[in-house]
CSV table of C-alpha atoms and ligand atoms in Angstrom, one decimal:
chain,number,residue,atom,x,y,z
A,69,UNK,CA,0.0,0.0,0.0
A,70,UNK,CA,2.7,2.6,0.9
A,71,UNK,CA,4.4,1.3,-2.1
A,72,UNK,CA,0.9,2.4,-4.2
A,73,UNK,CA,0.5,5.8,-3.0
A,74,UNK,CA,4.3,6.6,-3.3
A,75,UNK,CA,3.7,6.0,-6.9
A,76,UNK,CA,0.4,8.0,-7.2
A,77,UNK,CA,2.3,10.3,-5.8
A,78,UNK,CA,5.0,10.4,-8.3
A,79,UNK,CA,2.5,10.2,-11.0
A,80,UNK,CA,0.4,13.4,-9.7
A,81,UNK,CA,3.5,15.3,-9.6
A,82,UNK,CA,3.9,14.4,-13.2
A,83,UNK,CA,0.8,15.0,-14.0
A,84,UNK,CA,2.1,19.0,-13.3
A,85,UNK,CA,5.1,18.6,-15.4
A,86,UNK,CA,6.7,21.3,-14.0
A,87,UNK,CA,9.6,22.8,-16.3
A,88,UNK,CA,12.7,24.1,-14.3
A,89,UNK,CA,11.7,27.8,-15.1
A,90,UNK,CA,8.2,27.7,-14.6
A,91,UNK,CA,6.8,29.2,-11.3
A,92,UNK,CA,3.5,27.9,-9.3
A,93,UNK,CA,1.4,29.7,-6.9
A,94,UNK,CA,1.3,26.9,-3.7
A,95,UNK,CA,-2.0,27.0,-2.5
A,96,UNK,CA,-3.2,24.8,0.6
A,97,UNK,CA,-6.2,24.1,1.9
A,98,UNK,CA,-6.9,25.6,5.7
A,99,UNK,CA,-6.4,23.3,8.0
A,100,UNK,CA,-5.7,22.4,11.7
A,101,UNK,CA,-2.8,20.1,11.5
A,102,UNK,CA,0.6,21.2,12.6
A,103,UNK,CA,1.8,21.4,8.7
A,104,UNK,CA,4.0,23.7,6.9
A,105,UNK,CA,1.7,23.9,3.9
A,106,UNK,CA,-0.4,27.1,5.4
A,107,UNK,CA,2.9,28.8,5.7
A,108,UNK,CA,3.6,28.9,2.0
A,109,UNK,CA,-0.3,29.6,1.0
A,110,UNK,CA,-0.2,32.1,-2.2
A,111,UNK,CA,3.7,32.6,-2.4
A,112,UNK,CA,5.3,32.3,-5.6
A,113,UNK,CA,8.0,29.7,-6.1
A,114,UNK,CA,10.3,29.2,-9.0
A,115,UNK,CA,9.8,25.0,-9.8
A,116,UNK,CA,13.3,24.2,-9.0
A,117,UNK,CA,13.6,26.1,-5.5
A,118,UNK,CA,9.9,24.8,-3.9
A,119,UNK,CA,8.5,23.3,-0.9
A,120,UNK,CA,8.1,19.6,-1.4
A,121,UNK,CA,5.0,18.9,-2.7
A,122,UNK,CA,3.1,16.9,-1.7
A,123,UNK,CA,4.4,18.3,2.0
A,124,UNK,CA,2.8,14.9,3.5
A,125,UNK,CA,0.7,12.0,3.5
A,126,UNK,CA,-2.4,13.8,2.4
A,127,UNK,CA,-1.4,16.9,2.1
A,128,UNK,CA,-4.3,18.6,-0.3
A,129,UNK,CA,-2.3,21.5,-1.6
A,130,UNK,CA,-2.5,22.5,-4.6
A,131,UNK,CA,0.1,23.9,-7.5
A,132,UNK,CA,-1.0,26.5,-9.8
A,133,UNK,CA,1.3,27.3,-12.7
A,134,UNK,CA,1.6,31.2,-13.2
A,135,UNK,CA,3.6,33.6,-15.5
A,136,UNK,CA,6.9,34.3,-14.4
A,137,UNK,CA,6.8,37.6,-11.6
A,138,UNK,CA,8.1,40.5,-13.2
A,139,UNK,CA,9.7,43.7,-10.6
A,140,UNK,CA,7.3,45.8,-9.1
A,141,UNK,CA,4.2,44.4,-10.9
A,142,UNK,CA,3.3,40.8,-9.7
A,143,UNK,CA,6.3,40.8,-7.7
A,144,UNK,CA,7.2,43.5,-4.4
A,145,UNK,CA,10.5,43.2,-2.2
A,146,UNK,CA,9.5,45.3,1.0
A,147,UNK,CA,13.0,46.1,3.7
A,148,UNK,CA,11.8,48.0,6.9
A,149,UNK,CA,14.9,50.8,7.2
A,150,UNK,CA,14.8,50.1,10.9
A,151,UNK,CA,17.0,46.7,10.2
A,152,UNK,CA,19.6,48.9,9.7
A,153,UNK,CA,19.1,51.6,11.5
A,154,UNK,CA,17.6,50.4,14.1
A,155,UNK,CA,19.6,46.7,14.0
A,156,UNK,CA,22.7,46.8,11.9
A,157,UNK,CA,23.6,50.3,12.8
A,158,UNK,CA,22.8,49.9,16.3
A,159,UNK,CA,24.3,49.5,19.5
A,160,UNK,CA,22.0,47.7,21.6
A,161,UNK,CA,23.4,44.4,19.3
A,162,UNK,CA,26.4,43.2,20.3
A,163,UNK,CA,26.4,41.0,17.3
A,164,UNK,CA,29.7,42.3,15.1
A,165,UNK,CA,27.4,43.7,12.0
A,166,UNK,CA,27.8,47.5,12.9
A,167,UNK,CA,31.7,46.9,12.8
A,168,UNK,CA,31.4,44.8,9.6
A,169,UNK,CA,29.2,47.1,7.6
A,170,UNK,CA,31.5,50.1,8.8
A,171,UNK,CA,34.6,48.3,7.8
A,172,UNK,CA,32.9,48.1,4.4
A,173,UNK,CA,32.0,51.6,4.3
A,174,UNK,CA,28.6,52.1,5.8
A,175,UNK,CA,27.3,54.2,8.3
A,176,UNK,CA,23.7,54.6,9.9
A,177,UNK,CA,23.5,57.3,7.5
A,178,UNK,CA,23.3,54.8,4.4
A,179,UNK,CA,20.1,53.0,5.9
A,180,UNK,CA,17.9,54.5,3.1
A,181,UNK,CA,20.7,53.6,0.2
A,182,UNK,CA,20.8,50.0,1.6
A,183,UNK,CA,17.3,49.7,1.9
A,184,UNK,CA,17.3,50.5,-1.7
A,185,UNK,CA,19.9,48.4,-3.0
A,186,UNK,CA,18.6,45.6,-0.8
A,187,UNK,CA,15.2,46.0,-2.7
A,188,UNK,CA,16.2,46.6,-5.9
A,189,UNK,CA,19.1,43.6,-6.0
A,190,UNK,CA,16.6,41.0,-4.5
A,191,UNK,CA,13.4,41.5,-6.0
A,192,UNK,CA,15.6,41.4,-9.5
A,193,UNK,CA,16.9,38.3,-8.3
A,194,UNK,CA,13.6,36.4,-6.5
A,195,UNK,CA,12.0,36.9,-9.7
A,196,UNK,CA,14.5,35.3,-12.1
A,197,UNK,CA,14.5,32.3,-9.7
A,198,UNK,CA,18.3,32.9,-8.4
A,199,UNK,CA,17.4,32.5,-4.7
A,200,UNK,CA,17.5,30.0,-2.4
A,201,UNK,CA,14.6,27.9,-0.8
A,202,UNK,CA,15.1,27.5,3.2
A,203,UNK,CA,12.2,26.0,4.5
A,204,UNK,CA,9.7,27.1,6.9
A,205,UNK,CA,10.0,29.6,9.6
A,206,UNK,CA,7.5,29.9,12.5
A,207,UNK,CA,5.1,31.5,10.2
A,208,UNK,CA,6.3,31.9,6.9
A,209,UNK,CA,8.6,30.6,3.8
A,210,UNK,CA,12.4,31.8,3.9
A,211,UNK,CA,14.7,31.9,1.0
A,212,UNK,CA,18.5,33.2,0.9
A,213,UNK,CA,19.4,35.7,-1.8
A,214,UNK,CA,23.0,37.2,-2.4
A,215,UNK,CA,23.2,40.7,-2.7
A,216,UNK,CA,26.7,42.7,-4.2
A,217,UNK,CA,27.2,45.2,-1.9
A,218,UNK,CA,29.6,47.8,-3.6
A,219,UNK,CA,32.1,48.2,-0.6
A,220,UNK,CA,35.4,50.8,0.2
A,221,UNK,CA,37.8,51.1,-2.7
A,222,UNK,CA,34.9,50.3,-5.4
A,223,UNK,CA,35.4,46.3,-4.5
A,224,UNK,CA,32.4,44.1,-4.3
A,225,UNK,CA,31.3,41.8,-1.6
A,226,UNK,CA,28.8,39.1,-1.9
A,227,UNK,CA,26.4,38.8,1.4
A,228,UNK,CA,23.6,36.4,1.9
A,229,UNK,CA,20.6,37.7,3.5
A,230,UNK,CA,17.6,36.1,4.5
A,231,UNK,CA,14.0,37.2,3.3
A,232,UNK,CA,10.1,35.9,4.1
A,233,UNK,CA,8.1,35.2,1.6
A,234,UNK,CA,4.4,36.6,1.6
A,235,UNK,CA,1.4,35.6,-0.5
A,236,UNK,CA,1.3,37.0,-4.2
A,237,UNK,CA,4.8,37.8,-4.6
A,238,UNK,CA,5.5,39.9,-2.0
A,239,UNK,CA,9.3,39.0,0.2
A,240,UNK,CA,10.3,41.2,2.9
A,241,UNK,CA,13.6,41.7,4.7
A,242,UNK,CA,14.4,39.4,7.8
A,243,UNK,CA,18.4,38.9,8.1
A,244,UNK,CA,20.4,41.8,6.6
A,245,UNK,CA,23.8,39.5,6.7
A,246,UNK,CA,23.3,36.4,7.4
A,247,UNK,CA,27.1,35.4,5.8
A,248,UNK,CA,29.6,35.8,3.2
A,249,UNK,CA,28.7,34.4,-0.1
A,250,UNK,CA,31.1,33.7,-2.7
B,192,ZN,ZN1,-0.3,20.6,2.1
């Protein structure tokens, strides 16, 4: 029996045929159990950077193909200024990020240009699928994406950072560094 239902399994999710560069809206069906699959209701995913789908045994969510998000039309990246000012820049966080951002150039002055190079960088990349699925938070979706931050004597450094992802295409800012990326 499990052996049957991991094959009509396998068969449903050909039954999709999802191409590498196609992107689905995950939609789940509200429920009480203590699942993932509410967590990524609505969100956009690229098809090679996705929850597992089915997410379980059961698991009634639904894949809708849609059109590839385009910038600032089906697709928003939203960056509260306060994680910089108020995190990065800060020194209530003992955390080594102020001295690694100043090092690089940056000062709490910048939170507005970072806010808008975080945007712009991100939302270019989430919607030509170069990000990184993490699995679920507490509440939501997370996916890595690597931002080039132009740094002190016009080098480049290559960051990861670490963003939610919200129904209809919307991914906002959790983890302004969250490493070096090559
Ligand atoms: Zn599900």
């Amino acid at each position: 029996m499990k052996l049957l239902n991991e094959v009509a399994e396998r068969l449903l999710q050909n039954l999709v045929a999802r191409k590498e560069d196609d992107w689905i809206e995950w939609i789940a069906q509200p429920n009480d159990w203590q699942d993932d699959c509410d967590k990524f209701n609505g969100c956009y995913f690229n098809a090679k950077q996705m929850p597992k789908h089915p997410q379980h045994e059961n698991c009634q969510c639904r894949l809708e193909k849609i059109a590839k998000p385009i910038p600032n039309v089906t697709a928003r990246a939203t960056c509260d200024i306060r994680k910089f000012a108020g995190y990065v820049f800060s020194d209530k966080y003992d955390n080594g990020k102020k001295e690694l951002f100043e090092s690089w150039g940056y000062t709490i002055e910048d939170s507005e240009y970072l806010q808008q190079l975080y945007i712009s960088q991100v939302l270019q990349k989430y919607c030509n699928g170069d990000y990184v699925f993490k699995g679920a938070g507490k509440r939501y979706g997370r996916v890595e994406i690597v931002i080039e931050l132009p740094i002190s004597n016009k080098k480049r450094q290559m960051i990861k950072t670490g963003w939610i992802l919200l129904p209809k295409g919307e991914i906002k800012l959790s983890t302004p560094f969250s490493g070096f990326a090559n």
